[in-house]
Structure formats: C-alpha cells, structure tokens
PDB file of C-alpha atoms and ligand atoms in Angstrom:
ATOM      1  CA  UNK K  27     -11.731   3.645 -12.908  1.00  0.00           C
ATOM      2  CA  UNK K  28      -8.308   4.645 -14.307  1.00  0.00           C
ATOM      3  CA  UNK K  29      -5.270   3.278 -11.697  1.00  0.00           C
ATOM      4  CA  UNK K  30      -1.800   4.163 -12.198  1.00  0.00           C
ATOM      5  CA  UNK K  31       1.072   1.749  -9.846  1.00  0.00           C
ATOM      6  CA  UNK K  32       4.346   4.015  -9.460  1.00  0.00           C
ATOM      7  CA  UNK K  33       7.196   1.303  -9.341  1.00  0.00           C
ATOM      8  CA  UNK K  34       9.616   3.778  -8.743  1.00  0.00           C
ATOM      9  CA  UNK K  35      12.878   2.512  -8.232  1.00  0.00           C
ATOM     10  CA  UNK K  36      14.678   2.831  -4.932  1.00  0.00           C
ATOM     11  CA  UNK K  37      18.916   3.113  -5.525  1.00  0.00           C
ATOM     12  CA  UNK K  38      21.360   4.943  -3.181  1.00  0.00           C
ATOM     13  CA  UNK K  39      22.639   6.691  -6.409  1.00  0.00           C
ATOM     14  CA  UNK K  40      19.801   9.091  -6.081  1.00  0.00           C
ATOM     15  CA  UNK K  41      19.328  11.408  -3.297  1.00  0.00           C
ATOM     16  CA  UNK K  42      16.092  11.657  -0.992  1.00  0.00           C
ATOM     17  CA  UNK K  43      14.973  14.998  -2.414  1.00  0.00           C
ATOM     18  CA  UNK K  44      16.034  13.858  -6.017  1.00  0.00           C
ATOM     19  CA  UNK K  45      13.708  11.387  -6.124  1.00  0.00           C
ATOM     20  CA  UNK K  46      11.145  13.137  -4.453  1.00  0.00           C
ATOM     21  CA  UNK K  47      11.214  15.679  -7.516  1.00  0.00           C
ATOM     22  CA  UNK K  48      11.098  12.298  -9.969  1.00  0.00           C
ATOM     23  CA  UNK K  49       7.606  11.148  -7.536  1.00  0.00           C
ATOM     24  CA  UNK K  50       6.234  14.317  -8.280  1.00  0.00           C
ATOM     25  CA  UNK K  51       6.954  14.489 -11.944  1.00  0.00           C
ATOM     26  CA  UNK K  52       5.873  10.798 -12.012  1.00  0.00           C
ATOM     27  CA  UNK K  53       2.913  11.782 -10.540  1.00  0.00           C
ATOM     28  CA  UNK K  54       1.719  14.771 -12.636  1.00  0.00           C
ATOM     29  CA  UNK K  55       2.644  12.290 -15.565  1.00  0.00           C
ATOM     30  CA  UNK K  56      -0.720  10.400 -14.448  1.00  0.00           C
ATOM     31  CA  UNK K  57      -3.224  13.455 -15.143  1.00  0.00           C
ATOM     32  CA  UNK K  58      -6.425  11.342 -16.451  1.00  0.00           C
ATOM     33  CA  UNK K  59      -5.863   8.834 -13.800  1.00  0.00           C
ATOM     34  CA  UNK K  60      -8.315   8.150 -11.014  1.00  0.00           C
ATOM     35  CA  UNK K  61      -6.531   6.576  -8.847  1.00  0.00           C
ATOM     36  CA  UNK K  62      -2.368   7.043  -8.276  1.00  0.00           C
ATOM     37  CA  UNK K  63      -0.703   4.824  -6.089  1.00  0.00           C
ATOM     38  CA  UNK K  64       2.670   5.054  -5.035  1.00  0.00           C
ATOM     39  CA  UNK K  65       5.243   2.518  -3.136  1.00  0.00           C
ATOM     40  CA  UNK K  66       6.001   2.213   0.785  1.00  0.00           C
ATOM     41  CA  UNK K  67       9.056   4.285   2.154  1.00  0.00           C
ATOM     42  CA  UNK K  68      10.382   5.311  -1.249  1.00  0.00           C
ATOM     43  CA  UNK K  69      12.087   7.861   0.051  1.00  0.00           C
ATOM     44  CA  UNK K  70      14.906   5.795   1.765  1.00  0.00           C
ATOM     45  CA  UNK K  71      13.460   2.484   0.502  1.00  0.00           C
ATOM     46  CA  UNK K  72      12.066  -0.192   3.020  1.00  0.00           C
ATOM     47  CA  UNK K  73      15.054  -2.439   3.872  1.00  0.00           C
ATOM     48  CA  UNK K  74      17.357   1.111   4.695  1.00  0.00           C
ATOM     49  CA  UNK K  75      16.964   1.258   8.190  1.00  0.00           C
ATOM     50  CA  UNK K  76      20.076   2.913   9.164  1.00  0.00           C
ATOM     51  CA  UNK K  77      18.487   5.938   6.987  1.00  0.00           C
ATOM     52  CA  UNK K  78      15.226   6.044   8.715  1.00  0.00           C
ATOM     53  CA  UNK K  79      16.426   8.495  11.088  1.00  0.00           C
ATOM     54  CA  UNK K  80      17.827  10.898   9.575  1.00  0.00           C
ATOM     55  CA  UNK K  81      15.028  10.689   6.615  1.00  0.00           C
ATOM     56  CA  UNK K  82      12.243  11.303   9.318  1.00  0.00           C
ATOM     57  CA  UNK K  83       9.865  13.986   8.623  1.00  0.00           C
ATOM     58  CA  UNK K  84       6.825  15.537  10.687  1.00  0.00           C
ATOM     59  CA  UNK K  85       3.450  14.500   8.876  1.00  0.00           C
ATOM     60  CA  UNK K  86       3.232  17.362   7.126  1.00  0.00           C
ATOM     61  CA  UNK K  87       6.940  17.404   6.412  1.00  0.00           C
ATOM     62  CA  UNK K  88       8.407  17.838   2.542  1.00  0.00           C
ATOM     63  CA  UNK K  89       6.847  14.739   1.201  1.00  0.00           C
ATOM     64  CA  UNK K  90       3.676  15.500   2.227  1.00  0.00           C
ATOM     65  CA  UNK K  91       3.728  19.285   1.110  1.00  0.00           C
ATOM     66  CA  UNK K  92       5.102  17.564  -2.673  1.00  0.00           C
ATOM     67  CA  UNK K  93       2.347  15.181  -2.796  1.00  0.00           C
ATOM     68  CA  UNK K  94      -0.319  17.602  -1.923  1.00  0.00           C
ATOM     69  CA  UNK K  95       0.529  19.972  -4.705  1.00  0.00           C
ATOM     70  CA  UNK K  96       1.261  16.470  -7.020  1.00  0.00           C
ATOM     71  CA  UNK K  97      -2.030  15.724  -6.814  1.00  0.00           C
ATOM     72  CA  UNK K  98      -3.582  18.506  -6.730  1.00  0.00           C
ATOM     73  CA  UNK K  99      -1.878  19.698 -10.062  1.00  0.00           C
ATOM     74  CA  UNK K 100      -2.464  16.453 -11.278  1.00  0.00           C
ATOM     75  CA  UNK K 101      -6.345  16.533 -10.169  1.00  0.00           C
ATOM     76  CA  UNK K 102      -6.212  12.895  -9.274  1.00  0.00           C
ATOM     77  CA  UNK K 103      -6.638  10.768  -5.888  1.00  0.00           C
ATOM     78  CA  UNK K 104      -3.322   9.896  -4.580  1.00  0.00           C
ATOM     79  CA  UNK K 105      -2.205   7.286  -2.394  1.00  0.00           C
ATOM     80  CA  UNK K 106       1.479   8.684  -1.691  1.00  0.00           C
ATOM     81  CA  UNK K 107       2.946   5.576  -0.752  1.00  0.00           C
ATOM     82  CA  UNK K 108       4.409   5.738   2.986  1.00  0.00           C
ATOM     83  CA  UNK K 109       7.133   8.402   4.563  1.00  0.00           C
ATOM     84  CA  UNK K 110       9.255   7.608   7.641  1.00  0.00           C
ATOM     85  CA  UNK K 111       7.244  10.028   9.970  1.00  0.00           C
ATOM     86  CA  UNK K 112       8.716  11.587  13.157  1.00  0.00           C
ATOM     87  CA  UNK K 113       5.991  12.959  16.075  1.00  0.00           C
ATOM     88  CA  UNK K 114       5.972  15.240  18.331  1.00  0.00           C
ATOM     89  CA  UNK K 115       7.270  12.866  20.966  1.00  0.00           C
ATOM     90  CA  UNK K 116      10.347  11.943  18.411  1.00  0.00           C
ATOM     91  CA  UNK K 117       8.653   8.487  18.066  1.00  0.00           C
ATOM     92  CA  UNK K 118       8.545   7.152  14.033  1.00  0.00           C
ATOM     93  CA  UNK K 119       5.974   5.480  11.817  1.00  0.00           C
ATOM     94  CA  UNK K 120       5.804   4.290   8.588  1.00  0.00           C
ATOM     95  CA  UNK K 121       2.470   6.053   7.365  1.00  0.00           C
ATOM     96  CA  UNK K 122       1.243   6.397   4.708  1.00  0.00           C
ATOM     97  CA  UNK K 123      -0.910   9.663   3.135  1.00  0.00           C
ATOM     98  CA  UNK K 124      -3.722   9.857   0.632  1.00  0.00           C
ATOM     99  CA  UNK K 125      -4.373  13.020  -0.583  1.00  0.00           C
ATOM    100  CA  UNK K 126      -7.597  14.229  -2.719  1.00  0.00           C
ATOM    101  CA  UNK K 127      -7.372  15.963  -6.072  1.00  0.00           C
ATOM    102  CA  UNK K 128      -7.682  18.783  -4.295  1.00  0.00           C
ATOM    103  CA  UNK K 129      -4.521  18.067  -2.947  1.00  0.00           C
ATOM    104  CA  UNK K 130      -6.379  17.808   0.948  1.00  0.00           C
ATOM    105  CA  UNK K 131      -4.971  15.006   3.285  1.00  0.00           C
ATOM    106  CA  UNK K 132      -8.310  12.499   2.699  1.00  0.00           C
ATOM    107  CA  UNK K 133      -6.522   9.623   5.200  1.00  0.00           C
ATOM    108  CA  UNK K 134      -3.068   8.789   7.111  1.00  0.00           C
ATOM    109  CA  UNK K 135      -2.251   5.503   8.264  1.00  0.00           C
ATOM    110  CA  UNK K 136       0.378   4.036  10.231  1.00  0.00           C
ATOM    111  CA  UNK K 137       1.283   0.784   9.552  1.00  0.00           C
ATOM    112  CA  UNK K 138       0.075  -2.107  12.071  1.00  0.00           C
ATOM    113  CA  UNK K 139       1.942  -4.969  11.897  1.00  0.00           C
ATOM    114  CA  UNK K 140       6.076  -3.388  11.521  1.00  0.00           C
ATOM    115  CA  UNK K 141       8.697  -6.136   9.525  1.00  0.00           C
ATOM    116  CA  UNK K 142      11.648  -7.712  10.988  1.00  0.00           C
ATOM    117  CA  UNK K 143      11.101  -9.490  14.021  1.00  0.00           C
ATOM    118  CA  UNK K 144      13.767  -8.547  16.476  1.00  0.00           C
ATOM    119  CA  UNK K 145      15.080  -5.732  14.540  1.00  0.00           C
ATOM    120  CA  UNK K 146      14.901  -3.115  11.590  1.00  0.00           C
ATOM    121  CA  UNK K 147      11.440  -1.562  11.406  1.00  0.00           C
ATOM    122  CA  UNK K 148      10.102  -3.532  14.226  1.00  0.00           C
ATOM    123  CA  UNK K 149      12.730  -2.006  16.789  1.00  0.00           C
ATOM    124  CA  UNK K 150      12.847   1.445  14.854  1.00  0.00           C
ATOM    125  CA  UNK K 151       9.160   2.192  14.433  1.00  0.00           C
ATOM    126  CA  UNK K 152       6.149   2.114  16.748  1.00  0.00           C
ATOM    127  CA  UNK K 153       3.500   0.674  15.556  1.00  0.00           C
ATOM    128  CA  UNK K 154      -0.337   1.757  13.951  1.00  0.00           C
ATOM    129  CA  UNK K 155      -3.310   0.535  16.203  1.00  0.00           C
ATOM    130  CA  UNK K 156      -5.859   1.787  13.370  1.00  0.00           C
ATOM    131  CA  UNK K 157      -7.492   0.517  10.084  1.00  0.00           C
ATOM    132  CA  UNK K 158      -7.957   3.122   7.792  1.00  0.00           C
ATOM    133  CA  UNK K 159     -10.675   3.262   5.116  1.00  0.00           C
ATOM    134  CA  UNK K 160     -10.788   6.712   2.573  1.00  0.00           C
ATOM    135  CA  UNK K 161     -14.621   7.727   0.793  1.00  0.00           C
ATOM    136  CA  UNK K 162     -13.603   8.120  -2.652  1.00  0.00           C
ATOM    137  CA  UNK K 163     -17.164  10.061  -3.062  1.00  0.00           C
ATOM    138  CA  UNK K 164     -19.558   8.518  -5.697  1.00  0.00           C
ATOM    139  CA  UNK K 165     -17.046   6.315  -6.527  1.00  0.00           C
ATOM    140  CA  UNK K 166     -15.954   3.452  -4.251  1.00  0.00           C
ATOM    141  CA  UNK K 167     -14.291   3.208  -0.428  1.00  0.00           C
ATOM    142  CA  UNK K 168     -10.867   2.205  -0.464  1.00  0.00           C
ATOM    143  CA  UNK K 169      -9.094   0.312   2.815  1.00  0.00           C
ATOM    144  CA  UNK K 170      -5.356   0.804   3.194  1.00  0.00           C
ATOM    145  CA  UNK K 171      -2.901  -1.425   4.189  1.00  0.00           C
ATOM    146  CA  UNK K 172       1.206  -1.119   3.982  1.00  0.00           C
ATOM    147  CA  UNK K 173       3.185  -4.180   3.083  1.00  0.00           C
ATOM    148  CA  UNK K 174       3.966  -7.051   5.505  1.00  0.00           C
ATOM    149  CA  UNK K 175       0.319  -6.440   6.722  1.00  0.00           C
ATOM    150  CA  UNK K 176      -0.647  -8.049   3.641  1.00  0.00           C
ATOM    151  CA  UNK K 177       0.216 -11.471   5.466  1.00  0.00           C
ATOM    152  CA  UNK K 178      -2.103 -10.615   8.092  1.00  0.00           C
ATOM    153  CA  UNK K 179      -5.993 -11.325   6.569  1.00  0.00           C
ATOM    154  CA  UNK K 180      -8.003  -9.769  10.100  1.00  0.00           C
ATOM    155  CA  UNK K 181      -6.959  -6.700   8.993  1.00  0.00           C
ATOM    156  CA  UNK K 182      -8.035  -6.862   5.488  1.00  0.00           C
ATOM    157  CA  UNK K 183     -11.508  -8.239   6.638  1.00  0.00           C
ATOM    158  CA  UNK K 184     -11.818  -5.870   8.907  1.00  0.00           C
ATOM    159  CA  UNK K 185     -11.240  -3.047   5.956  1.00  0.00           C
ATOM    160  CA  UNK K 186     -14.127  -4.785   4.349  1.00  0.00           C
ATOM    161  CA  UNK K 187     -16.029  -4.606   6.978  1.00  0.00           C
ATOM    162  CA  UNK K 188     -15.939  -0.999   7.191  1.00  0.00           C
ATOM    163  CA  UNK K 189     -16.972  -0.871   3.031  1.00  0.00           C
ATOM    164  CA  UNK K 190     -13.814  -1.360   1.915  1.00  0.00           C
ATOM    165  CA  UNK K 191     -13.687  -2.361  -1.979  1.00  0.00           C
ATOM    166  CA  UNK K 192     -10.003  -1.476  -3.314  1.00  0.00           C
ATOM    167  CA  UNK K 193      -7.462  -2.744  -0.892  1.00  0.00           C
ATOM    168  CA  UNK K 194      -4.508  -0.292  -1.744  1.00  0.00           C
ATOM    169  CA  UNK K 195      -0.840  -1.966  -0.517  1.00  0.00           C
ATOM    170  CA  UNK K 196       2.115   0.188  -1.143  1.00  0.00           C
ATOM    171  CA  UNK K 197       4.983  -1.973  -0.382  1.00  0.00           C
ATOM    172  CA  UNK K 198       8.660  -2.700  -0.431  1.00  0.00           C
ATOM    173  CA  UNK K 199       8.653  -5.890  -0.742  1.00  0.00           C
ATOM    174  CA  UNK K 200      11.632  -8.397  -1.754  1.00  0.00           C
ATOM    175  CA  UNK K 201      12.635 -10.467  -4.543  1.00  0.00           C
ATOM    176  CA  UNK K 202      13.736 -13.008  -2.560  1.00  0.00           C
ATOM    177  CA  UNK K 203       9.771 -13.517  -1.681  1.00  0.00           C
ATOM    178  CA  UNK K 204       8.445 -12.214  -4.783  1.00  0.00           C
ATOM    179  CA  UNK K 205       6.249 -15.640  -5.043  1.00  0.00           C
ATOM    180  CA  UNK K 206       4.795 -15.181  -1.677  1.00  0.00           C
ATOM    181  CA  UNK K 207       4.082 -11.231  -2.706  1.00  0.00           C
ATOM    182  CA  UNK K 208       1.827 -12.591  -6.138  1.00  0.00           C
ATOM    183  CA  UNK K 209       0.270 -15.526  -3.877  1.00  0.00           C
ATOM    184  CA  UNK K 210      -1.257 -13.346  -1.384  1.00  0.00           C
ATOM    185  CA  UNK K 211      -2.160 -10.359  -3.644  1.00  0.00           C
ATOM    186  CA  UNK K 212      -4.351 -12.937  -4.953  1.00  0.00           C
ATOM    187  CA  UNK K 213      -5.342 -14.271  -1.956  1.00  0.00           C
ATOM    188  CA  UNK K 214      -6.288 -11.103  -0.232  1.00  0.00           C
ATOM    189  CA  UNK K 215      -8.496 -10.830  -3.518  1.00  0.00           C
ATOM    190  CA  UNK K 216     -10.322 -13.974  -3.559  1.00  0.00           C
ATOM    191  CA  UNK K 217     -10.993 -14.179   0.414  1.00  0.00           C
ATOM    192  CA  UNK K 218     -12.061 -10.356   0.538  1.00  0.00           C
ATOM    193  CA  UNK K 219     -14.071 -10.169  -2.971  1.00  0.00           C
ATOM    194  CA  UNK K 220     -12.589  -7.038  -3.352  1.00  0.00           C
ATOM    195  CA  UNK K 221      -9.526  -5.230  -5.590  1.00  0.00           C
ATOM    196  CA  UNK K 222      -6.137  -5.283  -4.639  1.00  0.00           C
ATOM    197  CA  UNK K 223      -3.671  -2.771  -6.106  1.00  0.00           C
ATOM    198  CA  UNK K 224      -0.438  -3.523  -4.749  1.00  0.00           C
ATOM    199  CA  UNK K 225       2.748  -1.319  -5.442  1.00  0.00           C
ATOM    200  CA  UNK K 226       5.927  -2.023  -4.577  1.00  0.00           C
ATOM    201  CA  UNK K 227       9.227  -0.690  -5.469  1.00  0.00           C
ATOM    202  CA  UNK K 228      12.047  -1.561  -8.056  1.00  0.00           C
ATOM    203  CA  UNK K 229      16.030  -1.135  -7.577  1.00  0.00           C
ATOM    204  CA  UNK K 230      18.246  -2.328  -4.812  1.00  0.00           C
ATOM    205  CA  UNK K 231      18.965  -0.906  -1.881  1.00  0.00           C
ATOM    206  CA  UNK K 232      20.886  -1.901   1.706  1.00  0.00           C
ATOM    207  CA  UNK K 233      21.934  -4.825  -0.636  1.00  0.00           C
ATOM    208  CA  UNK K 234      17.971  -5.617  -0.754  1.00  0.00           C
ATOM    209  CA  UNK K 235      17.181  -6.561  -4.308  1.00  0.00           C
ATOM    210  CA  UNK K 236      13.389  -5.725  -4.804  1.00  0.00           C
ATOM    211  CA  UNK K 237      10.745  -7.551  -6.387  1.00  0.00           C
ATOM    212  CA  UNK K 238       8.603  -4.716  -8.225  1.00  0.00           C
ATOM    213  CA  UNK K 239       6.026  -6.761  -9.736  1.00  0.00           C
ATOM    214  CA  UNK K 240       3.437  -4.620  -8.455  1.00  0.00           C
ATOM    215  CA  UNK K 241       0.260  -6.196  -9.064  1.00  0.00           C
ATOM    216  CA  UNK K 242      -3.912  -5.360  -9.612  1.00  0.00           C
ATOM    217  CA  UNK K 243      -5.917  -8.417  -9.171  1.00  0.00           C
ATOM    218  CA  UNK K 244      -9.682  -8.306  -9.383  1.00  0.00           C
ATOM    219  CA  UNK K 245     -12.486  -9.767  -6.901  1.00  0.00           C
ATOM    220  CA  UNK K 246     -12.284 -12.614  -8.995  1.00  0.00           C
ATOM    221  CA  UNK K 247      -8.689 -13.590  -8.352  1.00  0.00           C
ATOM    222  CA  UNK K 248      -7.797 -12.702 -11.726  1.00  0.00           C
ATOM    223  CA  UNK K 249      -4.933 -10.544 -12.668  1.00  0.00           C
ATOM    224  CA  UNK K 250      -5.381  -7.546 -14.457  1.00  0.00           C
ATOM    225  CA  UNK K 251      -2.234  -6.961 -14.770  1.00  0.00           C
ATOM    226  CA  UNK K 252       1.300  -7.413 -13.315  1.00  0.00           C
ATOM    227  CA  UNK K 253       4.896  -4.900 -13.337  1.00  0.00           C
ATOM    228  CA  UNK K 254       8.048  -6.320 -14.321  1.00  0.00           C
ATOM    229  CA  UNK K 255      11.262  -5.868 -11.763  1.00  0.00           C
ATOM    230  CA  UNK K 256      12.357  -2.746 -12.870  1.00  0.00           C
ATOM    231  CA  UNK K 257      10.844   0.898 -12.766  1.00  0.00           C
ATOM    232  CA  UNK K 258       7.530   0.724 -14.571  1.00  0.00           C
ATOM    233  CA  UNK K 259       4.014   2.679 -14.339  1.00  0.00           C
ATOM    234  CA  UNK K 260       1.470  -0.130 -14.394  1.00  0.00           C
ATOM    235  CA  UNK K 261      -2.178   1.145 -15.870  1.00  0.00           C
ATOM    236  CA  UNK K 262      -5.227  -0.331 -15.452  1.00  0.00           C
ATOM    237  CA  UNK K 263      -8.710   0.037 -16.110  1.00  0.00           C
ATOM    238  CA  UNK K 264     -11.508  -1.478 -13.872  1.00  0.00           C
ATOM    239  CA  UNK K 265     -15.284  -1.251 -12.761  1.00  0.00           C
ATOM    240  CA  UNK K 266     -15.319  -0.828  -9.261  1.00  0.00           C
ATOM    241  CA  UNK K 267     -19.043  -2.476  -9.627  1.00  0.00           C
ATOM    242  CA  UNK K 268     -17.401  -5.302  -9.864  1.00  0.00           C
ATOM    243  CA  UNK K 269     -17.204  -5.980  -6.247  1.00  0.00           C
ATOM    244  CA  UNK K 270     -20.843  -5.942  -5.620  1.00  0.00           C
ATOM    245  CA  UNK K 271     -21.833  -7.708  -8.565  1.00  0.00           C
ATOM    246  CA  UNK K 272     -19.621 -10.443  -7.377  1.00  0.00           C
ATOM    247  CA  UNK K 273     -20.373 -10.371  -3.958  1.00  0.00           C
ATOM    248  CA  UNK K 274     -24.221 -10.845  -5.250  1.00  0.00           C
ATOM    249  CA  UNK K 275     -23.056 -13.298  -7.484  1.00  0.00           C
ATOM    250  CA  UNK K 276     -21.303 -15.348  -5.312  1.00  0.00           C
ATOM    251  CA  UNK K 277     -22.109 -14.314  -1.567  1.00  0.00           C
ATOM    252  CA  UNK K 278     -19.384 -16.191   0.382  1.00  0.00           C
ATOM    253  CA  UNK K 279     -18.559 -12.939   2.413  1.00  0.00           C
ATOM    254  CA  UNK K 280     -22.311 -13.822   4.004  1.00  0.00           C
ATOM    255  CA  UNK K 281     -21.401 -17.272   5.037  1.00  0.00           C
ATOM    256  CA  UNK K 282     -19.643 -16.116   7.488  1.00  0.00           C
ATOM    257  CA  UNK K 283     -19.731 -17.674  11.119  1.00  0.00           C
ATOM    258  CA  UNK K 284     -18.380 -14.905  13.302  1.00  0.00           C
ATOM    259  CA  UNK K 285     -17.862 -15.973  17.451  1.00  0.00           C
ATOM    260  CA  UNK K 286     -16.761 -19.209  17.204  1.00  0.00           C
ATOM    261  CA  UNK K 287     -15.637 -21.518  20.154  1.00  0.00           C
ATOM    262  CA  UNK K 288     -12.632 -22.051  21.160  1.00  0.00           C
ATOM    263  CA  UNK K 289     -11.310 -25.794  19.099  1.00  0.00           C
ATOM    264  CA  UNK K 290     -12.483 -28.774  20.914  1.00  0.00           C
ATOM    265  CA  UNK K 291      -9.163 -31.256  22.529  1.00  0.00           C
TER     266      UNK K 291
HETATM  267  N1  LIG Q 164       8.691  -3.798   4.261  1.00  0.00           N
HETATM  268  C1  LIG Q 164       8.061  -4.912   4.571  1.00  0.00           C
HETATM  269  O1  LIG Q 164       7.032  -4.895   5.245  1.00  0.00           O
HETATM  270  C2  LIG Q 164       8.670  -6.188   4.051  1.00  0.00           C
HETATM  271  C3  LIG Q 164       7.747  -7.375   4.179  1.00  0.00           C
HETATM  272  C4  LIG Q 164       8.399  -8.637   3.718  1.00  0.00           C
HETATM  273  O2  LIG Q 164       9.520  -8.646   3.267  1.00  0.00           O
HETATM  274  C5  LIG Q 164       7.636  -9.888   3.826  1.00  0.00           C
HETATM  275  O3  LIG Q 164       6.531  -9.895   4.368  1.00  0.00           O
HETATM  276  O4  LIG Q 164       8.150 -10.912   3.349  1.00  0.00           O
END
C-alpha cells in the first residue's frame, strides 16, 4: 500500500477557497497512491476558532463537493482531513470525510473528544458519540480518529475491535507538544498492533505555531517515516499484512482481561 500525508500548511495569507484549490491540486498530485490523507480543519486551521463560524459548511458543502471530484480524478482513497461542519439545527462539528476513488462519501466522522477545556472547540463544537471504521475492500479496514482523540486509547481499541488495522489521525496539532504528538503516534501503534498514519498541518496560524511532523509508524512501533515542520507530502510504502502477521507473532491483543473489578482499598 502506497500512503501519501498532505502537510499542507495553514497561514492567514491564504484564503479558505485558495487553499482549497491548492488541497485539490495536492491531491490529484498523488495519482498512484492508495491511500491520501489529509490534515484536520485545514480550511481555517485548528487553533482559529474565531473563524469557525463563518467557515462552517453543510456536509456536503464546497469541501466536500472538491474532495469528491479530488479523488475521484485522482482514483485514490481519500481521507479529506476534517471541515468545520454546520447541521441542520446550526450546531458544528469537526468531521471528517473519506471519500472512495470513485469519489463516493465511504465514512464521516465527528470528532469525540473536542480540545480546549473550557473554551475554543470544546465550547464551539458539539461533540461525535461514534467510532468510525471504513472497508477499504480487499485491502484492509481503516478506524478514524481526529487529533486530541489520539490521547484517548478506548477509542483506538475500540477501532480495533471493530477490524480496524490503519488508524488514520488527521490533526492540527502544536509545536509546543510536538514530543507528546511522536510519543503517542507510537504508542497508539505498539498498544493497538496496528498502523498509524498521522497528518497534521504546517504554518502558523491564531499565533499557533504547528508541529507538522506528520508521522507513519508501523505495528511494530517503528517509524516509517516522519515530516519535517514545514509543508511536505510524506510517502510511504507498507504491507498492510503486517498487522496480522504481528498480531500472530506476538498475540498480546489476546491477553486481554476485559471486565475487571473495580481496584481493591
Ligand atoms: N486540535 C486539537 O485537537 C489539538 C490537540 C492538542 O493540542 C493536544 O492534544 O495537545
């Protein structure tokens, strides 16, 4: 399997609908790829809350009508990264959209577990109840997950228990915790015996330096390889076999002792 990272960088010099048109181009760049994967919120960036708002879109809004026909034209599975989305009800949520090379919505998922504590995304968004897992057919079943849910491992086990084998975690993440970003890409890894292709963003924006160093990290633990901070398009080549042959190999994952009491004292 061929996976491309988008680390496309997020500056206020650059409109929303300019850089839409640069996603898309970026995008049908890929062609050949199996897999595309593209940051969270990119098209306000993460941290730019006071731009939510106005950014909003319906689910099938603009970004999802580019992304559709980017990977459609590009024939590869894409994992658009996530869009501010607006309901019927006016309500927003950072979801995320995988589209098919057919260019056909395969999966949306809204993000469960919203940064910022007492304000920012956690005041301005609702929040996802789901886990979402996506068929790639003959191929491999990927779970999503969006970010700051990548501190959270019940959801990632829980995308394994549904099959999941690629953990896909389109981010914005920041510099100032780029270690803790590395750290549990590689955790989520180890723990899950699964892939983890983890894409974040590059630039600054609402005085947010970001970290890029987007990140593919094998069941293993191992890195396959790892962005830089500034706009890049990591590659990488894997065997999703991999996963089962080290799940055989080394069957921690059945070890498990699910139900346990509540501690003793
Ligand atoms: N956009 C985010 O979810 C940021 C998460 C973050 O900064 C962190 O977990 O640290």
């Amino acid at each position: 399997m061929r996976a491309s990272l988008i680390q496309i960088a997020v500056n206020e010099d650059e409109t929303v609908e300019a850089r839409r048109l640069r996603a898309a181009a970026l995008v049908g760049e890929q062609a050949g790829a199996d897999l595309v994967v593209l940051p969270e919120l990119w098209t306000t960036g993460a941290f730019a809350f006071e731009e939510f708002d106005a950014a909003a879109e319906p689910l099938r809004g603009p970004t999802y009508e580019a992304m559709a026909k980017a990977a459609s034209d590009a024939g590869v599975w894409l994992h658009a990264g996530s869009i501010p989305e607006r309901d019927a009800d006016g309500r927003l949520y950072n979801t995320s959209l995988v589209f098919s090379p057919a260019g056909d919505l395969a999966a949306s998922y809204r993000k469960i577990h919203r940064f910022g504590f007492d304000k920012g995304e956690a005041v301005l968004m609702g929040a996802g109840r789901e886990p979402v897992t996506v068929t790639v057919p003959d191929t491999t079943t990927l779970g999503v997950a969006t970010c700051y849910d990548l501190r959270f491992p019940e959801l990632f086990r829980a995308l394994v228990d549904a099959g999941a084998e690629i953990l896909v975690v389109p981010a914005g993440w920041p510099e100032r915790r780029q270690s803790h970003w590395t750290l549990l890409a590689q955790a989520r890894a180890v723990e899950n015996q699964a892939f983890v292709l983890a894409c974040g963003t590059a630039g600054t924006h609402a005085g947010v330096p970001q970290a890029g160093h987007s990140i593919v990290v094998d069941p293993w633990g191992e890195v396959l390889a790892q962005a830089g901070a500034g706009e890049e398009v990591l590659t990488v080549e894997f065997d999703p076999g991999k996963v089962a042959r080290t799940r055989e190999q080394f069957p921690a994952l059945k070890d498990r002792v699910l139900g346990l009491a509540p501690p003793r004292g």
